Short mmCIF file of N, CA, C and O in Angstrom, two decimals:
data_model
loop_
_atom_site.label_atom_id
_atom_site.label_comp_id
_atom_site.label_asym_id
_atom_site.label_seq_id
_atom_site.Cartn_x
_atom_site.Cartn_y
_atom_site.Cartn_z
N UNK A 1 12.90 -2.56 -19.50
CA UNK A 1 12.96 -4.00 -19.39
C UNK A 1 12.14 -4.43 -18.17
O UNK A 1 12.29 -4.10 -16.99
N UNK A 2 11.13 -5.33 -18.81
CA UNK A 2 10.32 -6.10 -17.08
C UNK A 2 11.77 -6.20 -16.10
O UNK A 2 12.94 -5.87 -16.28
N UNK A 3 10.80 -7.01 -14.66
CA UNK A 3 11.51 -7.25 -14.06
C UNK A 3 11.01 -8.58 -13.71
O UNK A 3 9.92 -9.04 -14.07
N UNK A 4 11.96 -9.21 -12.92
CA UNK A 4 11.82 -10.84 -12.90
C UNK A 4 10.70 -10.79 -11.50
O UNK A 4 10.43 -9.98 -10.60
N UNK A 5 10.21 -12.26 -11.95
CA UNK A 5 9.21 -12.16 -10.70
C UNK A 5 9.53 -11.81 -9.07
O UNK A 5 8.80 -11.41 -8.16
N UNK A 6 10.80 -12.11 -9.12
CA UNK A 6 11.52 -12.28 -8.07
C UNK A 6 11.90 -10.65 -7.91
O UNK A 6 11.53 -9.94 -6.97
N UNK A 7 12.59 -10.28 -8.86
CA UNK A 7 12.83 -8.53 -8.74
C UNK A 7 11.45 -7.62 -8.34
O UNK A 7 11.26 -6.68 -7.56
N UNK A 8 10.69 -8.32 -9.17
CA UNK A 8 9.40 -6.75 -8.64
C UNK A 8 8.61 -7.45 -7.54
O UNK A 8 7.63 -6.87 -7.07
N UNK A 9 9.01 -8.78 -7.06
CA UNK A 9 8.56 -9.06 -5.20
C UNK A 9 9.06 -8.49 -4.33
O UNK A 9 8.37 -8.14 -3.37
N UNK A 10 10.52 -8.17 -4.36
CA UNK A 10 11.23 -7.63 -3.73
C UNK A 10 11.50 -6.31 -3.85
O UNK A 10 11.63 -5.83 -2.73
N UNK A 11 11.65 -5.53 -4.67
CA UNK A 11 11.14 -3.95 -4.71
C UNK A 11 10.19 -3.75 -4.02
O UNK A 11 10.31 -3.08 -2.99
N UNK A 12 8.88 -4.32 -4.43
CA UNK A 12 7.74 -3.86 -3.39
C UNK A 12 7.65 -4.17 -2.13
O UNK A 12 6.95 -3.51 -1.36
N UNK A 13 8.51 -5.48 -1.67
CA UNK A 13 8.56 -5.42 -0.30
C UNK A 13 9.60 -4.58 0.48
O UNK A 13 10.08 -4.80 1.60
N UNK A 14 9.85 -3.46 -0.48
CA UNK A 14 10.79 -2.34 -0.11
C UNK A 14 10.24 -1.29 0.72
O UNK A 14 9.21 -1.72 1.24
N UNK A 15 10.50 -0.04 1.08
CA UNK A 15 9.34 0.48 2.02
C UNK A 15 8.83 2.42 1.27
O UNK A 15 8.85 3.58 1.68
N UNK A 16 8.45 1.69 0.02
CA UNK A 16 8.05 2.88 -0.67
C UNK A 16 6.68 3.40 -0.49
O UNK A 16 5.80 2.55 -0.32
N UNK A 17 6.33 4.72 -0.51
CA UNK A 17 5.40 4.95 -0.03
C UNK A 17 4.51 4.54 -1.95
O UNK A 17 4.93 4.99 -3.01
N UNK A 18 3.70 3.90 -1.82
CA UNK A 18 2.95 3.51 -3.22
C UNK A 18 1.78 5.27 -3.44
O UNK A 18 1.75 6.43 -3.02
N UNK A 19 0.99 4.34 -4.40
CA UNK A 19 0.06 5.34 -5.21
C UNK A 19 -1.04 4.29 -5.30
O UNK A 19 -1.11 3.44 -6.18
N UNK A 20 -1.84 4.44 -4.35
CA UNK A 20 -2.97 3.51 -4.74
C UNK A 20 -4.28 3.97 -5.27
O UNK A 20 -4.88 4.91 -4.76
N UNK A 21 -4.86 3.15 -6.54
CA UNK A 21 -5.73 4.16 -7.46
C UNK A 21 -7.43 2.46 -7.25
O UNK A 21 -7.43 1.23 -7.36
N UNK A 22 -8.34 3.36 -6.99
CA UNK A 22 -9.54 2.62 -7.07
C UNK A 22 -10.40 3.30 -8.05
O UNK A 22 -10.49 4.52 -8.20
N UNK A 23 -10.97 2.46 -8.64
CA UNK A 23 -12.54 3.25 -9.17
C UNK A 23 -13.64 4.01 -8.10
O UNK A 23 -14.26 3.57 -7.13
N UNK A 24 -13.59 5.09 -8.62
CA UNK A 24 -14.37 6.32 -8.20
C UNK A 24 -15.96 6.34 -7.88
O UNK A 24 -16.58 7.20 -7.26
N UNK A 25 -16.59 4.82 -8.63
CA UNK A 25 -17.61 4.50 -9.32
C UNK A 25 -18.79 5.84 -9.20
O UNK A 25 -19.96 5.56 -8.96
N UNK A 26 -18.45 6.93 -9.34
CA UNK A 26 -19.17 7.86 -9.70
C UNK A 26 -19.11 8.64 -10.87
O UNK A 26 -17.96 8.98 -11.16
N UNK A 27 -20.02 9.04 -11.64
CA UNK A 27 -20.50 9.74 -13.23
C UNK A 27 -19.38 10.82 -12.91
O UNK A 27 -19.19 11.44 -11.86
N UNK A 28 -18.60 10.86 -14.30
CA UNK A 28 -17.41 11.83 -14.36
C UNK A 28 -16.49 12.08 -13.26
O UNK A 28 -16.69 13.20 -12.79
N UNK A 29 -15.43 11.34 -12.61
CA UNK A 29 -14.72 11.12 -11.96
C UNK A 29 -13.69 10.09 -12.65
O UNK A 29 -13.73 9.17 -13.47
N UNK A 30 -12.70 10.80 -11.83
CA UNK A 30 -11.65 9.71 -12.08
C UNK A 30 -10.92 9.05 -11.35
O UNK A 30 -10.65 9.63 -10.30
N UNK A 31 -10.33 7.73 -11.52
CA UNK A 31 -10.33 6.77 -10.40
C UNK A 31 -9.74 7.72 -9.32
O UNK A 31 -9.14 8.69 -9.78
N UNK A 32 -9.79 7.62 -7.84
CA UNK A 32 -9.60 8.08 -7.02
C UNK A 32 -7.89 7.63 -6.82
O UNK A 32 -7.71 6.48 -6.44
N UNK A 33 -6.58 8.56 -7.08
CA UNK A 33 -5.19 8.01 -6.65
C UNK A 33 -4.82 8.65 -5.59
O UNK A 33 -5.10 9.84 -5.73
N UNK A 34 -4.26 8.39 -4.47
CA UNK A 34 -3.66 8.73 -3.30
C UNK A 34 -2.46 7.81 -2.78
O UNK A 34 -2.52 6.58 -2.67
N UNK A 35 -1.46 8.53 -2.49
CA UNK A 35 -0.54 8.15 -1.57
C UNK A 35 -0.96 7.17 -0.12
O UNK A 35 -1.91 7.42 0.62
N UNK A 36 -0.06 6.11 0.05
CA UNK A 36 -0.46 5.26 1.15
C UNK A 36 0.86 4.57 1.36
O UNK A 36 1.71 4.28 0.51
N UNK A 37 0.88 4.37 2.64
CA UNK A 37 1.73 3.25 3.51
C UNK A 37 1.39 1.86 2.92
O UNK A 37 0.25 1.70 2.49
N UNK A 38 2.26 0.87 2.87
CA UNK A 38 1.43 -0.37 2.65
C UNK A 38 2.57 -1.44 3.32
O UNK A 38 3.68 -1.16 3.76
N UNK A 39 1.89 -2.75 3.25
CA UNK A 39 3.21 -3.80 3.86
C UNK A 39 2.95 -4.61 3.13
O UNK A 39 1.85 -4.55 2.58
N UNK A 40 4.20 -6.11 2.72
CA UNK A 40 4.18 -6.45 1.81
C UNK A 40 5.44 -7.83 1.98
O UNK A 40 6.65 -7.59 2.06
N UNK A 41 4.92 -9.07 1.99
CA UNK A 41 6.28 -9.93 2.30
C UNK A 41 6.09 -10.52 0.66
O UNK A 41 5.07 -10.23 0.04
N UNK A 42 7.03 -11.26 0.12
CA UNK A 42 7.30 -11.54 -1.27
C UNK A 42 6.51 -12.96 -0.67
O UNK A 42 6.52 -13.56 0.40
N UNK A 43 5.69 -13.19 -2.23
CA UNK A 43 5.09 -14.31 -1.81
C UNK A 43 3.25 -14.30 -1.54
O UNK A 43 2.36 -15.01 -2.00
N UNK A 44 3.22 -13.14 -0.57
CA UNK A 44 1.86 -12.93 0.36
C UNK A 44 1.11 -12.10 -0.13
O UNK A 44 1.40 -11.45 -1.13
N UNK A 45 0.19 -12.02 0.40
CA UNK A 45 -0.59 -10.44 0.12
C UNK A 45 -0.16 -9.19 0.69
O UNK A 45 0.70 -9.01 1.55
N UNK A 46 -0.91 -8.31 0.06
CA UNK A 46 -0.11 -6.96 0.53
C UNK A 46 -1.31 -6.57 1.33
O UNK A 46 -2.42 -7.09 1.20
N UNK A 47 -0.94 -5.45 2.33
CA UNK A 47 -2.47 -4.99 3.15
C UNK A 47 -1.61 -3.37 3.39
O UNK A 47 -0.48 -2.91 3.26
N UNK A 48 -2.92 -2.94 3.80
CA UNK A 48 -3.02 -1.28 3.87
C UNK A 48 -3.88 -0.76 4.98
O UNK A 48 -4.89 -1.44 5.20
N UNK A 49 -3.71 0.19 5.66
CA UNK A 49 -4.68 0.23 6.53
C UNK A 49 -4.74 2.17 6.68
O UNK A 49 -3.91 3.08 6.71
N UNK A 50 -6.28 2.03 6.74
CA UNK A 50 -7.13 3.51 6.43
C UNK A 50 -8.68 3.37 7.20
O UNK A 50 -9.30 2.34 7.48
N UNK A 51 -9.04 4.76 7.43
CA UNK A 51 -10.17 4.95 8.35
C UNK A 51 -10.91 4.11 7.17
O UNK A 51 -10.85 3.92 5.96
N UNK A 52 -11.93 3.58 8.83
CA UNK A 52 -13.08 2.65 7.89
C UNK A 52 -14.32 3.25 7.37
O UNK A 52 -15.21 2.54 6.91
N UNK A 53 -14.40 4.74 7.44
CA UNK A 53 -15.19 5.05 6.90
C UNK A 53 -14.96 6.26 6.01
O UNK A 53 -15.85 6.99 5.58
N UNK A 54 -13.61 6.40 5.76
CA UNK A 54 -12.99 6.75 4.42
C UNK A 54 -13.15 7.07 3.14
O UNK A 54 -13.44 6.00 2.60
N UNK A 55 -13.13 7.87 2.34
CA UNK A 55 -13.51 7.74 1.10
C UNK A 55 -13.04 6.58 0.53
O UNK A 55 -13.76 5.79 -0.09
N UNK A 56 -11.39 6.41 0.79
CA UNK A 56 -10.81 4.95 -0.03
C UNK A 56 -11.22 4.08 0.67
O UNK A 56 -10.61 3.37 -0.12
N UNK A 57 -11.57 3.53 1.25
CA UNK A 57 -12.01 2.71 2.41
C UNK A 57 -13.34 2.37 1.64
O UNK A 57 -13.39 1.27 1.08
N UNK A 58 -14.58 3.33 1.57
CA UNK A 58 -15.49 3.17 1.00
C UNK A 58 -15.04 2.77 -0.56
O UNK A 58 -15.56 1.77 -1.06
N UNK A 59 -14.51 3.20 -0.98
CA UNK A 59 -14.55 3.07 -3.16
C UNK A 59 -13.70 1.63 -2.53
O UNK A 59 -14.52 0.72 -2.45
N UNK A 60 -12.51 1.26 -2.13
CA UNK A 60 -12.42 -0.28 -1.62
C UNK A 60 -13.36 -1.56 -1.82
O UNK A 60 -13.40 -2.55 -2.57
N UNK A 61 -14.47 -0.74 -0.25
CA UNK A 61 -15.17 -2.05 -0.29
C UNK A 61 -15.91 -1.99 -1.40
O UNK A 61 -15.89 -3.17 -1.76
N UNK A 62 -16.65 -1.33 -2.32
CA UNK A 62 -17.48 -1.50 -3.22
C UNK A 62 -16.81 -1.41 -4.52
O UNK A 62 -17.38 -0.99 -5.53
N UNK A 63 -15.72 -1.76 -4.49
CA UNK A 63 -14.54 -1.95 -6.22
C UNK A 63 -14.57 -3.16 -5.87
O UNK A 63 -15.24 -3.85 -6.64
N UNK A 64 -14.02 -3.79 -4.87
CA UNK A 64 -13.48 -5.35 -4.85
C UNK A 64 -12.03 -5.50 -4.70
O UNK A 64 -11.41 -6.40 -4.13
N UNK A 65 -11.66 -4.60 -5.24
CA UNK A 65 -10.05 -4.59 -5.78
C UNK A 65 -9.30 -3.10 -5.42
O UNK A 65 -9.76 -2.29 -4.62
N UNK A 66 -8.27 -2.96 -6.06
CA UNK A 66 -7.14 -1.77 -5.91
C UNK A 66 -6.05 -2.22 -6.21
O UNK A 66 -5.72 -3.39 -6.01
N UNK A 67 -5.04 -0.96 -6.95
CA UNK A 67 -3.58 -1.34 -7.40
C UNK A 67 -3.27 -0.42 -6.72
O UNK A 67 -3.99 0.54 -6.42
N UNK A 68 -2.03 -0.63 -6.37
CA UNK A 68 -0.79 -0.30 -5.83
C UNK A 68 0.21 -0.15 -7.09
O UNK A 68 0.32 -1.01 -7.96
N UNK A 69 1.14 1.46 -7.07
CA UNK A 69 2.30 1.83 -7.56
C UNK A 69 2.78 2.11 -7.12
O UNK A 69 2.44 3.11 -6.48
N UNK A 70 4.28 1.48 -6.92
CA UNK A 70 5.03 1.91 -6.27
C UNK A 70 6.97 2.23 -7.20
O UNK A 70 7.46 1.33 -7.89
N UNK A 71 7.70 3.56 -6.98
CA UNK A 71 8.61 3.78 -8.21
C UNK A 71 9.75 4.32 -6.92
O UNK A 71 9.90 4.43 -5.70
N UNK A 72 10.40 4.55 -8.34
CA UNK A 72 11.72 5.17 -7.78
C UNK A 72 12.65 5.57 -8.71
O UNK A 72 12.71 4.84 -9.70
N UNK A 73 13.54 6.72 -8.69
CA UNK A 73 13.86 7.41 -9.49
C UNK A 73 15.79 7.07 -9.83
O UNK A 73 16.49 7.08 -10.84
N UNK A 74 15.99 6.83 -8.50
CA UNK A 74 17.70 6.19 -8.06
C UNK A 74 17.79 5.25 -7.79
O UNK A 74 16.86 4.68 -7.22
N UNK A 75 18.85 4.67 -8.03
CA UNK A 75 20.13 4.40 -8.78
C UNK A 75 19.28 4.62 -10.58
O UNK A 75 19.73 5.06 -11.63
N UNK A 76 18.11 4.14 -10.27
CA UNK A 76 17.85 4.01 -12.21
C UNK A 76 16.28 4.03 -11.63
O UNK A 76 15.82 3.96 -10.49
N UNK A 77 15.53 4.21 -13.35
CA UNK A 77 14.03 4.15 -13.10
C UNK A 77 13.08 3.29 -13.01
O UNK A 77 12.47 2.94 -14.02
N UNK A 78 12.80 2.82 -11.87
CA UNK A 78 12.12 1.48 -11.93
C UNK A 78 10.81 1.75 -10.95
O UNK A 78 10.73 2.55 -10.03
N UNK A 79 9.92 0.92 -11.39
CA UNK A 79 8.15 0.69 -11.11
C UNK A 79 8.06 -0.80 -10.91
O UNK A 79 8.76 -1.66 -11.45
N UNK A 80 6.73 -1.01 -9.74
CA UNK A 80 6.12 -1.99 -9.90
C UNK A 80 4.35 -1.56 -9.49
O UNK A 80 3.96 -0.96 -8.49
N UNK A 81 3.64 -2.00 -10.44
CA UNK A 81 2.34 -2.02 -10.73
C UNK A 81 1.80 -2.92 -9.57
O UNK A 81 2.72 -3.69 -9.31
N UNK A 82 0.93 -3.13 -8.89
CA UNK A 82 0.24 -4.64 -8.43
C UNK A 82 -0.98 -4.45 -8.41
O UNK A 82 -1.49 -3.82 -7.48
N UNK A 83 -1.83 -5.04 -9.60
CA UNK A 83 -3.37 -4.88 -9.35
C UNK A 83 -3.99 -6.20 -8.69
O UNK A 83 -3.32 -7.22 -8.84
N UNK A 84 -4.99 -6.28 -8.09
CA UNK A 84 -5.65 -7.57 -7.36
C UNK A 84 -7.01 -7.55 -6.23
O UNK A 84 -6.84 -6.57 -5.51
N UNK A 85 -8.19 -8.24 -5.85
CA UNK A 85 -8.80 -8.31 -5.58
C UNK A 85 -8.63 -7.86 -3.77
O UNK A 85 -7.54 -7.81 -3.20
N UNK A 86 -9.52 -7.67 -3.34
CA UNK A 86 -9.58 -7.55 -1.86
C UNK A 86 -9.80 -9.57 -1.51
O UNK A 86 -10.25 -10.47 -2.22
N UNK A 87 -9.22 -9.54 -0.07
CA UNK A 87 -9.38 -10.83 0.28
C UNK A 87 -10.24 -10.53 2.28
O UNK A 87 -11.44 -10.72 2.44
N UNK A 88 -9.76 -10.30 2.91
CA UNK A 88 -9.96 -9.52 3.99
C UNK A 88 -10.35 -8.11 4.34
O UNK A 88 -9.38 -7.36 4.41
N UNK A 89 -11.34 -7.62 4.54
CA UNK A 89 -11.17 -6.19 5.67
C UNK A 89 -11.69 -6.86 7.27
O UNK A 89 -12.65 -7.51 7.68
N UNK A 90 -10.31 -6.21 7.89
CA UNK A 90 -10.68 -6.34 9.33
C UNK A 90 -10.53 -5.16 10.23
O UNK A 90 -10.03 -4.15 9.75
N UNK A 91 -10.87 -5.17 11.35
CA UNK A 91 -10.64 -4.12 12.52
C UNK A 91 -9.34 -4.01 12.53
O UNK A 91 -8.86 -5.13 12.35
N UNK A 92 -8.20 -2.87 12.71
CA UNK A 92 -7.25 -2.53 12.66
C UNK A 92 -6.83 -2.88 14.11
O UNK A 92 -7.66 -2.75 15.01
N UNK A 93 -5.42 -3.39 14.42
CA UNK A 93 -4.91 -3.32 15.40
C UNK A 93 -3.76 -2.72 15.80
O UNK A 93 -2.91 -2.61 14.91
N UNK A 94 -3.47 -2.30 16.93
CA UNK A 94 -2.81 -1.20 17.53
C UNK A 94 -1.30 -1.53 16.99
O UNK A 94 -0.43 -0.82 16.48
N UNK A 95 -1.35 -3.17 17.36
CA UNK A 95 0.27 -3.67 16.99
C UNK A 95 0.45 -3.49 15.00
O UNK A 95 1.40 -3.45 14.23
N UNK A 96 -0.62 -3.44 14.90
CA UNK A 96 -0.42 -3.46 12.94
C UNK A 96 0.04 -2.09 12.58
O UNK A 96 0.62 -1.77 11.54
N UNK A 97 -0.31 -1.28 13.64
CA UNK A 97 -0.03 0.55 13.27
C UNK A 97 1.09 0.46 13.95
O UNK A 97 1.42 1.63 14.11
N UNK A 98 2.07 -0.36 14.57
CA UNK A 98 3.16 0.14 15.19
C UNK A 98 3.84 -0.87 14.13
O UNK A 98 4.96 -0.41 13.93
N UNK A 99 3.68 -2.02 13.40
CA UNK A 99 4.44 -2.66 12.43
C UNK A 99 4.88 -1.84 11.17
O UNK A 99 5.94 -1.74 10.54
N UNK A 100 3.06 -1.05 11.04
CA UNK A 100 3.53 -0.58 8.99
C UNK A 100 4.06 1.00 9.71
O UNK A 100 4.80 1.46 8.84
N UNK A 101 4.01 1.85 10.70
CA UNK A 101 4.86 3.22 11.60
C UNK A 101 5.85 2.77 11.17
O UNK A 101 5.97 3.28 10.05
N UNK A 102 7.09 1.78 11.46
CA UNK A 102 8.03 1.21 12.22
C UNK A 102 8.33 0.74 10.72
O UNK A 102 9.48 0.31 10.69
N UNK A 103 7.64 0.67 9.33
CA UNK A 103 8.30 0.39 8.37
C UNK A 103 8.51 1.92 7.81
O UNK A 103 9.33 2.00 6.90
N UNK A 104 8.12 2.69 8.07
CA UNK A 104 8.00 3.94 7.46
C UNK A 104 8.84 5.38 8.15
O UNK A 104 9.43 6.25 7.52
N UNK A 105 8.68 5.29 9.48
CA UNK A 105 9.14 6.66 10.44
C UNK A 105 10.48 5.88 10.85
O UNK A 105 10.65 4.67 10.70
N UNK A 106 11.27 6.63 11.31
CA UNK A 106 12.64 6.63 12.24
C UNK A 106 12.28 6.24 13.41
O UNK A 106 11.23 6.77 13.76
N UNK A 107 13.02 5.05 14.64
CA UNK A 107 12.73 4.17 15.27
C UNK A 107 12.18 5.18 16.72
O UNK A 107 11.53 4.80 17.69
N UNK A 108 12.50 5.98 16.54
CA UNK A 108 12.73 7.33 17.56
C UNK A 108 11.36 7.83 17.67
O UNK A 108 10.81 7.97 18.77
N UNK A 109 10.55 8.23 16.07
CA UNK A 109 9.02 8.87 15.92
C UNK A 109 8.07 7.94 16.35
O UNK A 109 6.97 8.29 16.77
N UNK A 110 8.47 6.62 16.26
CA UNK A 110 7.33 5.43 16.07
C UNK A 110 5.87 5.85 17.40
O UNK A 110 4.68 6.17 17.32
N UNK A 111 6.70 5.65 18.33
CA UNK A 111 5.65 5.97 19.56
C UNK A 111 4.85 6.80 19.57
O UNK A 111 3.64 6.66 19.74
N UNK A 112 5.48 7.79 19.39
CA UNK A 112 4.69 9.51 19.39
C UNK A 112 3.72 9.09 18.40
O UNK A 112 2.55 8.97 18.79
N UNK A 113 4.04 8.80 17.00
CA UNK A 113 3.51 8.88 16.16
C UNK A 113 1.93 7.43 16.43
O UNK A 113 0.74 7.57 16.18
N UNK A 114 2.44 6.61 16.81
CA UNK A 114 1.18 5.74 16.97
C UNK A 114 0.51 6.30 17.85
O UNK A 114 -0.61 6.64 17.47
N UNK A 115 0.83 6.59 19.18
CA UNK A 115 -0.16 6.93 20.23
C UNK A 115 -1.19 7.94 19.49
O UNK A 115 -2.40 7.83 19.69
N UNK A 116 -0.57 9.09 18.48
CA UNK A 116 -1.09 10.28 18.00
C UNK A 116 -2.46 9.69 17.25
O UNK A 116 -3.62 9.86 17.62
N UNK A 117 -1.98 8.96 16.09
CA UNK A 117 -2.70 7.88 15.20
C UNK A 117 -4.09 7.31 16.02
O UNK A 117 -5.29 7.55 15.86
N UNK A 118 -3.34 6.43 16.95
CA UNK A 118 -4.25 5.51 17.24
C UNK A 118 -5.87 6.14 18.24
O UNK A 118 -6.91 5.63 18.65
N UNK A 119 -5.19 7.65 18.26
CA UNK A 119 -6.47 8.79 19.20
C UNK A 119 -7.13 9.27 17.81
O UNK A 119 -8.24 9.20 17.29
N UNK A 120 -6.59 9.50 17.67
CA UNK A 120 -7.24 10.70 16.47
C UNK A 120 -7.84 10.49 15.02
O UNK A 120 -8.59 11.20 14.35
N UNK A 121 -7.10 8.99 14.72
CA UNK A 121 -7.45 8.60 13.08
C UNK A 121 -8.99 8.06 13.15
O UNK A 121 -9.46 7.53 12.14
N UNK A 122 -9.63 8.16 14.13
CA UNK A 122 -11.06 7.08 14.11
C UNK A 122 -10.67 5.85 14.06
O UNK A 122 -9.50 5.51 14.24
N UNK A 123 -11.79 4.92 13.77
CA UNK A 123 -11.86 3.54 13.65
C UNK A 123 -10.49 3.56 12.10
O UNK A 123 -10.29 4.41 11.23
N UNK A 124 -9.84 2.21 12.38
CA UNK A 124 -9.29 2.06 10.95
C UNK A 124 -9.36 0.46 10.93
O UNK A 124 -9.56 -0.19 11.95
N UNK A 125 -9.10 -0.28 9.28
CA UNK A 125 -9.32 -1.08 9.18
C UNK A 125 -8.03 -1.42 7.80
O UNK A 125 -7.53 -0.81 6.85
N UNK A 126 -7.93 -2.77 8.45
CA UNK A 126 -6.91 -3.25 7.54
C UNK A 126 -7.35 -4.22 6.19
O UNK A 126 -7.84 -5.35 6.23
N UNK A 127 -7.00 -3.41 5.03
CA UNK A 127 -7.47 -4.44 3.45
C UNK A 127 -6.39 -5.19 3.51
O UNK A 127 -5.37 -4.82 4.08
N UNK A 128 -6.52 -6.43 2.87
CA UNK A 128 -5.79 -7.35 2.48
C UNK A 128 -6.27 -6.96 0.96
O UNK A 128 -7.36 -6.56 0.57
N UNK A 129 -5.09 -7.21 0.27
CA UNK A 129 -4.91 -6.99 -1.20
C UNK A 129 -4.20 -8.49 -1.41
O UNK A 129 -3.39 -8.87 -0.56
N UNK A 130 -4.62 -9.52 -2.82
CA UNK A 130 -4.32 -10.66 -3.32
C UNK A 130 -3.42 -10.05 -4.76
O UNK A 130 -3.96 -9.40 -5.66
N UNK A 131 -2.22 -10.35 -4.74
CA UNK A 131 -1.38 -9.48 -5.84
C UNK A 131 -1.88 -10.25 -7.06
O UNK A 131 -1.88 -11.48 -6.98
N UNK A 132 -2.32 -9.63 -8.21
CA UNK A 132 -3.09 -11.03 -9.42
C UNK A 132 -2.35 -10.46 -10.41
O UNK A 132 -1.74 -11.22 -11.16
N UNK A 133 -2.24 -8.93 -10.61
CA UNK A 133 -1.63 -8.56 -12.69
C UNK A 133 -0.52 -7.74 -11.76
O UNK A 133 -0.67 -7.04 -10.77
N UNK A 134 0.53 -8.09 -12.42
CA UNK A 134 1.95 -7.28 -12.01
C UNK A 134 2.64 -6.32 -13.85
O UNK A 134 2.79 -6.87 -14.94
N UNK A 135 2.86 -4.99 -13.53
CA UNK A 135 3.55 -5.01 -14.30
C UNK A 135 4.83 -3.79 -13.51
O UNK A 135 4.91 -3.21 -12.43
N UNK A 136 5.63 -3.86 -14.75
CA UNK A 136 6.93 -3.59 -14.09
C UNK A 136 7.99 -3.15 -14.92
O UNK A 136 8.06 -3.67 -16.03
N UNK A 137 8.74 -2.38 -14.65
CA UNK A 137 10.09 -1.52 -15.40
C UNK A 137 11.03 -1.35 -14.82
O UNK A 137 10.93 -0.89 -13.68
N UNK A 138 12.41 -1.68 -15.41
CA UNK A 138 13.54 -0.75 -14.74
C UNK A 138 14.43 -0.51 -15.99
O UNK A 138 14.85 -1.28 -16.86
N UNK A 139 14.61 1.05 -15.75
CA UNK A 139 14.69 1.44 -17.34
C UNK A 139 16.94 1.53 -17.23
O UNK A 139 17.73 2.12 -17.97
N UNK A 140 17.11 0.92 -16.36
CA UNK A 140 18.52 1.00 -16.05
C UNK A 140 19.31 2.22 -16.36
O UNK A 140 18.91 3.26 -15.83
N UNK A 141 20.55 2.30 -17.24
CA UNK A 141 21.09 3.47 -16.37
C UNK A 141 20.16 4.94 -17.32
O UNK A 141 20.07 5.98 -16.66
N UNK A 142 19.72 4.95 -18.34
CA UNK A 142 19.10 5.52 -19.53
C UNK A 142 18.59 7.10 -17.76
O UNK A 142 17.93 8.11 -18.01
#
């Protein structure tokens, strides 16, 4: 059964790690899917942030677009899809890696973990994603 607009806004502004899949745009390949952090208020756009000179980073800027999947297996089986255009890439900021850390690690890792990040990951840059085709399941108790 879909879920209401309101249900699969709020799942995704849950703090699941998604599956984000771009076109590869290279001869025999397939879209490029990887695991990612993402943030997400109901309502807004969603954004992601990855080295800017990245493979996804690169298939990004030259797709336009990217979906986000994001699931879960408990209490019951439920998905939300979000495909949609890029709106923004900007220079990443220090406070944006301690916001989407701080949605993801235990309040305890956050520090360690940004200072580590913010030496070592290179330049990174934050996509803004415009949410446009949603689809969605929760297959309840089945």
């Amino acid at each position: 059964m879909a879920l209401t607009h309101d249900e699969r806004e709020q799942f995704l502004a849950e703090p699941h790690v998604a599956a984000l899949a771009v076109d590869s745009a290279e001869e025999g390949r397939a879209p490029l899917t990887v695991p990612i952090w993402y943030q997400y208020a109901p309502g807004g756009d969603l954004w992601i942030m990855t080295g800017r000179d990245s493979r996804k980073g690169r298939l990004i800027a030259g797709a336009g677009r990217f979906t986000l999947m994001v699931d879960r297996v408990e209490p019951t089986v439920r998905y939300v899809s979000v495909e949609g255009p890029v709106v923004s890439t900007l220079p990443a900021t220090r406070e944006q890696l301690v916001e989407i850390s701080a949605r993801y690690l235990p309040a305890e890792k956050v520090d360690a973990y940004v200072d580590f990040a913010w030496k070592e990951h290179g330049e990174q840059v934050v996509i803004h994603m415009r949410p446009q085709r949603w689809l969605s399941s929760d297959l309840g108790g089945f």
